[in-house]
CSV table of C-alpha atoms in Angstrom, one decimal:
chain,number,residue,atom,x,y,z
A,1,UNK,CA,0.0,0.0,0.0
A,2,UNK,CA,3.0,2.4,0.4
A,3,UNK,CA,4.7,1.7,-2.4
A,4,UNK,CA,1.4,2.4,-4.4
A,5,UNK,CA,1.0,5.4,-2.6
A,6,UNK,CA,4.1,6.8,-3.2
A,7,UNK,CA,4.0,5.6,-7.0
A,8,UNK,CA,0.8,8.0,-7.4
A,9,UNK,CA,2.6,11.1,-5.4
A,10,UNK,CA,5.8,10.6,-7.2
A,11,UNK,CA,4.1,10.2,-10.7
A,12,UNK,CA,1.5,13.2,-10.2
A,13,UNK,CA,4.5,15.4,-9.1
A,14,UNK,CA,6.4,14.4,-11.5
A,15,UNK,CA,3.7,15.6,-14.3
A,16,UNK,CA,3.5,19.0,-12.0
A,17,UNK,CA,7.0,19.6,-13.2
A,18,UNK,CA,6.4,18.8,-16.9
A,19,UNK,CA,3.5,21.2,-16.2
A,20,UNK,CA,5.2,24.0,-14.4
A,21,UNK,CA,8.4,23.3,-16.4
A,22,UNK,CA,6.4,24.0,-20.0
A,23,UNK,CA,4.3,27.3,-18.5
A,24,UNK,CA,7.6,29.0,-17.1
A,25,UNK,CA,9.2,28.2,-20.7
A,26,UNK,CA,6.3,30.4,-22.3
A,27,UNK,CA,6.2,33.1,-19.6
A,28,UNK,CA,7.8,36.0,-19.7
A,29,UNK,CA,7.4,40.0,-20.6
A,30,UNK,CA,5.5,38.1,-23.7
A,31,UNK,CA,4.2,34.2,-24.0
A,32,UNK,CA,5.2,32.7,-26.5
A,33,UNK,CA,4.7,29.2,-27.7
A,34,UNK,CA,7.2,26.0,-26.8
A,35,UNK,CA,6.7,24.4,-30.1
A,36,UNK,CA,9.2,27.6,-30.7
A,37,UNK,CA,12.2,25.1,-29.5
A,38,UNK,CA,11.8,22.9,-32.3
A,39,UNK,CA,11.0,24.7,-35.2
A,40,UNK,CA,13.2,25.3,-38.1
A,41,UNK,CA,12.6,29.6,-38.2
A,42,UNK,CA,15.2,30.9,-36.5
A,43,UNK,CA,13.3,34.1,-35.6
A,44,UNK,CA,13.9,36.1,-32.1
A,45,UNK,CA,11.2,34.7,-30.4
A,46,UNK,CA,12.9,31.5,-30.9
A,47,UNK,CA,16.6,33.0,-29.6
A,48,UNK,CA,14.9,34.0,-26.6
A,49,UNK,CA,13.8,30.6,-26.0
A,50,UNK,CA,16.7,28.6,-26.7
A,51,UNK,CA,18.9,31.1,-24.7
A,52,UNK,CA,17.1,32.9,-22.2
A,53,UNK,CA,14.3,31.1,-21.2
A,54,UNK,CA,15.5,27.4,-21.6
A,55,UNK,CA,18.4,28.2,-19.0
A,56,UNK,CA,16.8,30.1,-16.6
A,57,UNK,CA,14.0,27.3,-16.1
A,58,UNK,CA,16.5,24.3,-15.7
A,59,UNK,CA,18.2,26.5,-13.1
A,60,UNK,CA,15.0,27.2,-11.2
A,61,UNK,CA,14.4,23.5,-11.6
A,62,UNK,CA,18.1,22.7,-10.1
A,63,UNK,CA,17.9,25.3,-7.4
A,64,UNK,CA,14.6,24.3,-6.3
A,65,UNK,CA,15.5,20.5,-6.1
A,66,UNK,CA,18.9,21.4,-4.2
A,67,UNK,CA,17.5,23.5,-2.0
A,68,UNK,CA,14.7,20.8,-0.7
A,69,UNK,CA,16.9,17.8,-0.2
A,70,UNK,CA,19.0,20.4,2.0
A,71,UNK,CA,16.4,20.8,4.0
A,72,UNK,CA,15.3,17.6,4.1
A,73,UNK,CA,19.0,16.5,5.2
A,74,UNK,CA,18.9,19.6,7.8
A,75,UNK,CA,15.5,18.9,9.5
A,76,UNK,CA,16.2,15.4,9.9
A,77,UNK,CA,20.0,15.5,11.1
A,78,UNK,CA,19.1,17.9,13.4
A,79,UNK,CA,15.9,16.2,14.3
A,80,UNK,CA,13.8,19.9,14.1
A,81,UNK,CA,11.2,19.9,11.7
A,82,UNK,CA,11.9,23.9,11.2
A,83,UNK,CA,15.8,23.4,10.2
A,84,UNK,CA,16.5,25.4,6.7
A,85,UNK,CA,19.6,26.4,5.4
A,86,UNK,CA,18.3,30.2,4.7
A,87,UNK,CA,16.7,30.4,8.9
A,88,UNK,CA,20.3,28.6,10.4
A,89,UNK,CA,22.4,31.0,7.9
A,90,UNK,CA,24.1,28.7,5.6
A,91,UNK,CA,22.3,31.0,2.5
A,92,UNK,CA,23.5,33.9,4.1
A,93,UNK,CA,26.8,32.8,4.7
A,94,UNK,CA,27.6,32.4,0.9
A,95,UNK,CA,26.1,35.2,-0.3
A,96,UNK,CA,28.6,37.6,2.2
A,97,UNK,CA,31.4,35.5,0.9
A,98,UNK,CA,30.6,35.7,-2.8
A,99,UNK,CA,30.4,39.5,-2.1
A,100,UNK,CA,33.3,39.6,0.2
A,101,UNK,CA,35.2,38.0,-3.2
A,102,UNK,CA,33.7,40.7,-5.4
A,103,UNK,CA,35.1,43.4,-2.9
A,104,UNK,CA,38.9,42.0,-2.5
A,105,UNK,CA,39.0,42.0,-6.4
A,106,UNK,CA,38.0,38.4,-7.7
A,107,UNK,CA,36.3,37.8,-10.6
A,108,UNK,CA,32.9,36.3,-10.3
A,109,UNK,CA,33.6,34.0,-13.0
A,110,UNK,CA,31.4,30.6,-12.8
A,111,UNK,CA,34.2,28.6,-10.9
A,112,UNK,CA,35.0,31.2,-8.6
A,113,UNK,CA,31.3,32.1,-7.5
A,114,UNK,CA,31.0,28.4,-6.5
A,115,UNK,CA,33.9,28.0,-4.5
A,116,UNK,CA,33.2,31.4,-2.7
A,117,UNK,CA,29.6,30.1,-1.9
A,118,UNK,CA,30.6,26.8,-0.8
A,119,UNK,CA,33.4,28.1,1.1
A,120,UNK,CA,30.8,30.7,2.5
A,121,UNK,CA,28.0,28.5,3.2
A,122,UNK,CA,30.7,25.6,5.2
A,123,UNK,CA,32.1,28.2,7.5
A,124,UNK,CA,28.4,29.6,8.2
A,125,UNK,CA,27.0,25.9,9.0
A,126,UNK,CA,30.7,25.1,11.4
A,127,UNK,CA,29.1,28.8,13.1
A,128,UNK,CA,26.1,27.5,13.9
A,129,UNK,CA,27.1,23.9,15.0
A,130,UNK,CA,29.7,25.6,17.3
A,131,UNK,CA,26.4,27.4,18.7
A,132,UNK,CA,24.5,25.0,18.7
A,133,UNK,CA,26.7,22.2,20.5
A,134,UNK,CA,26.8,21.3,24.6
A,135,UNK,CA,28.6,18.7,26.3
A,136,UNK,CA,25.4,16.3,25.8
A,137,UNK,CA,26.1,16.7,22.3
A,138,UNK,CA,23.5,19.1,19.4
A,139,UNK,CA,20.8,21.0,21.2
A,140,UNK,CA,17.9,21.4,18.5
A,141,UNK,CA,17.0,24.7,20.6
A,142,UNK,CA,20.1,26.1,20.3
A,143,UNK,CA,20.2,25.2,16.6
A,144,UNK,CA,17.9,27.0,15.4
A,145,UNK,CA,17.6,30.2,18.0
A,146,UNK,CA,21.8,30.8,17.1
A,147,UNK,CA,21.3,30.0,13.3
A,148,UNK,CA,18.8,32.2,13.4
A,149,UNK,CA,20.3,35.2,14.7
A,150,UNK,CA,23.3,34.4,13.3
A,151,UNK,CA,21.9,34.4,10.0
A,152,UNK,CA,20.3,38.1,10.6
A,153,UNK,CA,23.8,39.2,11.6
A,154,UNK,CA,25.1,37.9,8.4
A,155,UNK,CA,22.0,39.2,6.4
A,156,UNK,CA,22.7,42.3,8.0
A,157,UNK,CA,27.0,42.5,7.4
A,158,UNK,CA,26.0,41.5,3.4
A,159,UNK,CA,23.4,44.7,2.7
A,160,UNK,CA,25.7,46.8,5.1
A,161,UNK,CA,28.8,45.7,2.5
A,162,UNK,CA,26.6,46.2,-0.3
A,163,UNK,CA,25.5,50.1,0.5
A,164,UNK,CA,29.2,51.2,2.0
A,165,UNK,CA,30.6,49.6,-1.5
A,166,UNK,CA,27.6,51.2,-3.3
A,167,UNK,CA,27.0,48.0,-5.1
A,168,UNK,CA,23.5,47.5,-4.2
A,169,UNK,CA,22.3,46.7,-7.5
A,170,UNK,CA,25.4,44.7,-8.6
A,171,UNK,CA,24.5,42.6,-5.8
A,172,UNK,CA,20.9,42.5,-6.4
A,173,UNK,CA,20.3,38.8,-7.5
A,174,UNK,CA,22.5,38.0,-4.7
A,175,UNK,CA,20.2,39.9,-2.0
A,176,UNK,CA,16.7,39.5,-3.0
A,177,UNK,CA,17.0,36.2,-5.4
A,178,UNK,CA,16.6,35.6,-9.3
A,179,UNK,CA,17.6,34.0,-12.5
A,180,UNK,CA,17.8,36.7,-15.3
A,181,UNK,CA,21.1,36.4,-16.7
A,182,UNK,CA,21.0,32.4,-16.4
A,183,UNK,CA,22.9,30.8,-18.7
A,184,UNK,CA,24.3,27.3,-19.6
A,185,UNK,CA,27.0,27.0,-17.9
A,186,UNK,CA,25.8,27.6,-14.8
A,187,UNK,CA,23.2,25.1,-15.7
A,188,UNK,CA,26.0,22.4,-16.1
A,189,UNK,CA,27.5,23.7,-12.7
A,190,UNK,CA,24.5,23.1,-11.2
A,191,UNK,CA,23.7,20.2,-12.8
A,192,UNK,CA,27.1,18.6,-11.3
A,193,UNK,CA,26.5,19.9,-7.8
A,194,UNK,CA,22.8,18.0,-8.1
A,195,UNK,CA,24.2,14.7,-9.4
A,196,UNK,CA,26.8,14.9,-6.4
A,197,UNK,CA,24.1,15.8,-3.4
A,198,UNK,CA,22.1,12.7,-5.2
A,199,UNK,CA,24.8,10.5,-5.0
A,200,UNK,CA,25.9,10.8,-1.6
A,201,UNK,CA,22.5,11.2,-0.5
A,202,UNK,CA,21.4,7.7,-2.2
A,203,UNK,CA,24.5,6.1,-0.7
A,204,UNK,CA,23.9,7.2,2.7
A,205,UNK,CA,20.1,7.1,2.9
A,206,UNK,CA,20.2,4.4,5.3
A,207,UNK,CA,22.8,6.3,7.8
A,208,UNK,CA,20.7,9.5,7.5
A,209,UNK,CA,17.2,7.8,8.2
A,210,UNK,CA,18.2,6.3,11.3
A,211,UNK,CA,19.4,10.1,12.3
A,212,UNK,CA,15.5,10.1,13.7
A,213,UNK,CA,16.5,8.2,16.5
A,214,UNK,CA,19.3,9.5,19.6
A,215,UNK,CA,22.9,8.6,19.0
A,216,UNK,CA,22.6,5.8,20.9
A,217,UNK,CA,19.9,4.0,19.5
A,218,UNK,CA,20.9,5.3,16.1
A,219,UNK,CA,24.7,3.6,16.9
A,220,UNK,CA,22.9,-0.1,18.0
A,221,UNK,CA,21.0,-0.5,14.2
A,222,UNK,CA,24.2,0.3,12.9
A,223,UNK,CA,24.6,4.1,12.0
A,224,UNK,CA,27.5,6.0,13.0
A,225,UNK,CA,26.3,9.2,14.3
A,226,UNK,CA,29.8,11.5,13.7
A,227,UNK,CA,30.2,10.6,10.1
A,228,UNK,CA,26.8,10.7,8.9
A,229,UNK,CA,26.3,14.4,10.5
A,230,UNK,CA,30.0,15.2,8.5
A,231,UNK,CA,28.9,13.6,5.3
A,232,UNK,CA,24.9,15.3,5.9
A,233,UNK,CA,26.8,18.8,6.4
A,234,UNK,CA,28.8,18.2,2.9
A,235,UNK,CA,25.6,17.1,1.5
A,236,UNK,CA,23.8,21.3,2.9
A,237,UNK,CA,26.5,23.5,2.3
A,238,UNK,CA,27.3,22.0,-1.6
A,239,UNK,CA,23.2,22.4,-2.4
A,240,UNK,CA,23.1,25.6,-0.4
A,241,UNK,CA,26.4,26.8,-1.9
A,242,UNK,CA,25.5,26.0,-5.9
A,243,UNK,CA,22.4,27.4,-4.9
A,244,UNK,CA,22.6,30.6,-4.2
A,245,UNK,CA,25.9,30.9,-6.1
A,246,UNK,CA,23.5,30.7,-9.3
A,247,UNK,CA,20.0,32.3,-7.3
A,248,UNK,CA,20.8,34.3,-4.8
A,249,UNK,CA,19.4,34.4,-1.1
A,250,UNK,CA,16.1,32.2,-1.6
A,251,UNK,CA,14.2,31.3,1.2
A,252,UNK,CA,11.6,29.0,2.3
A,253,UNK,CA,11.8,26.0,0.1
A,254,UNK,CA,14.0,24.0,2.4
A,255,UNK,CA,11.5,25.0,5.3
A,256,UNK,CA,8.5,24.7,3.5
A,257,UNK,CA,8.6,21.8,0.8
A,258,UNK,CA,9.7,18.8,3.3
A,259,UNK,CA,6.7,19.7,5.5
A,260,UNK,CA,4.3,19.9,2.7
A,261,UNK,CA,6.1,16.4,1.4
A,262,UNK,CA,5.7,14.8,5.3
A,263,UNK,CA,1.9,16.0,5.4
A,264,UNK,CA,1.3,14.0,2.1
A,265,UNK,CA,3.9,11.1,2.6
A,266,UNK,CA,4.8,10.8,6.4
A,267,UNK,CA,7.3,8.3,6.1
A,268,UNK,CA,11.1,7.9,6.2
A,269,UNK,CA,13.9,10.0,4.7
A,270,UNK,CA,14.9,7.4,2.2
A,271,UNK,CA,11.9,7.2,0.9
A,272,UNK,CA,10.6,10.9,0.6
A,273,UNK,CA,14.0,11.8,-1.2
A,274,UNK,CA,12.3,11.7,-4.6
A,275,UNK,CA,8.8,13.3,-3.8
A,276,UNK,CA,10.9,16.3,-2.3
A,277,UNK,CA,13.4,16.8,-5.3
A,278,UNK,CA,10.1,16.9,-7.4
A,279,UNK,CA,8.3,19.3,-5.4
A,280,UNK,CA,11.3,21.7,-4.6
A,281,UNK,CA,11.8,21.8,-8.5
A,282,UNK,CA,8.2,22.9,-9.2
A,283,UNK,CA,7.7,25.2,-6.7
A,284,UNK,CA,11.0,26.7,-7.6
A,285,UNK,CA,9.4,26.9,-11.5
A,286,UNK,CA,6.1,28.9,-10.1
A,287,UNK,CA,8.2,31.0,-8.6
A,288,UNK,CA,10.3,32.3,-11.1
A,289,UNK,CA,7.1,32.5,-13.4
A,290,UNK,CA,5.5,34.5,-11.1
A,291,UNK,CA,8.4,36.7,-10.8
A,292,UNK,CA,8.8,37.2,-14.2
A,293,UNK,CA,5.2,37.2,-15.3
A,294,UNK,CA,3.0,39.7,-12.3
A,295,UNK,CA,4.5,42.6,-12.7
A,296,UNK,CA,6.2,42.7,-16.2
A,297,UNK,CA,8.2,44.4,-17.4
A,298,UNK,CA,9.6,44.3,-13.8
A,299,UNK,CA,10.7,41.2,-12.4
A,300,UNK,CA,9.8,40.8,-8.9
A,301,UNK,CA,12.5,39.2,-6.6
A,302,UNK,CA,12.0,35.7,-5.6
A,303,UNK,CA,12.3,36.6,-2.0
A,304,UNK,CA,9.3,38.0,-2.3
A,305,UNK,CA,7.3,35.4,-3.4
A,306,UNK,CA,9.0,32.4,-1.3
């Protein structure tokens, strides 16, 4: 009866994304028509397809799959169902150290953004851990309250950077979240950092499902507690990192799309991977459609609508 069950979710969400994936193709300033991507007139419409549109909704797609298996990983390793890496400051984190990079004079070329994010987003997550540690081991409490503040701190260091530097609108995807400019090869980037998270998540399902349970019991069916936190933390800061290296500071989805996924399928980690990938990616699409779509010409940034 579960397998059936989540068969049907995993299939209707799956045709949600087709859905979602085809409408934010055709919206835009002006809708056009996705039977535009295979016809042989190579007219501007067209162009804009191929190289604006086509990218930017495989990013959203990436971004909104990465970001949901984070917080999946995060709420279940830290065994609080409000864990996200945007509300503990791991977002936050690489977004000051992509603009830290900007400000000392690197070039926020493709490879360098993603080692600046990831870099920023591991040293935020060590922060909060450090916080969030007592001689009994991780205090959930503790967790969040000190992500939490110490993610407004950060929030607050990045826009105070931004207006001393007078970069504010350089830095404007960065702050507020969005995907104009997208192109392929941060599609591929992303692409790899996905196709990592999923393998290391699918090879250590088992160790991060039985993170429910305390150490101890956790320890007597086999897990080992200390490596499977080190491995889960890899597994945040790379889909947080790629994320907002591409997206900017995007919010909610690692908070929100689990839950939603647990309402519908309460059951194990391993087993809700999949429905959560699918659902992160399609909210991710509506999203970007609506910011590109209710108040054209302007886009609206995505942390407005997530």
């Amino acid at each position: 009866m579960k397998v059936s069950k989540l068969w049907w979710l995993n299939t209707l969400l799956l045709l949600l994304l087709l859905f979602l994936f085809v409408l934010n193709m055709a919206g835009g300033v002006n809708w056009y028509s996705p039977r535009l991507l295979w016809q042989s007139d190579h007219t501007l419409a067209q162009q804009i397809m191929w190289t604006i549109r086509l990218p930017r909704a495989l990013a959203a797609m990436i971004v909104g799959a990465l970001l949901a298996l984070s917080g999946q990983l995060m709420q279940t390793l830290s065994q609080n169902p409000i864990a996200d890496p945007s509300i503990l400051g791991v977002n936050a984190g690489a977004m000051l150290a992509l603009m830290l990079g900007s400000v000392a004079g690197f070039s926020l070329s493709i490879a360098n953004t993603i080692w600046l994010s990831v870099v920023g987003a591991t040293l935020a997550f060590l922060v909060v851990l450090v916080l969030a540690m007592t001689r009994q081991g991780l205090d959930p409490l503790r967790f969040i309250l000190g992500g939490t503040v110490f993610s407004g701190f950060i929030s607050g260091l990045a826009y105070a950077l931004s207006v001393l530097t007078n970069t504010t609108m350089q830095f404007r995807n960065l702050l507020v979240g969005g995907f104009s400019n997208t192109n392929f090869k941060q599609v591929s980037f992303l692409a790899v950092g996905l196709l990592i998270v999923l393998l290391i998540s699918l090879f250590n399902r088992k160790g991060f499902t039985l993170m429910v349970f305390d150490d101890a019991t956790a320890r007597s069916l086999g897990a080992q507690p200390g490596v499977t936190r080190l491995i889960g933390a890899i597994v945040i800061v790379i889909s947080a990192g790629f994320s907002v290296a591409v997206a900017g500071n995007v919010g909610f989805i690692g908070l929100g799309i689990p839950a939603i996924i647990h309402y519908l399928h309460p059951d194990s980690l391993e087993r809700n991977i999949m429905p959560n990938l699918l659902l992160g990616a399609s909210f991710m699409l509506l999203i970007d459609l609506l910011a590109k779509t209710l108040a054209a010409p302007t886009e609206l940034p995505l942390a407005a609508l997530s």
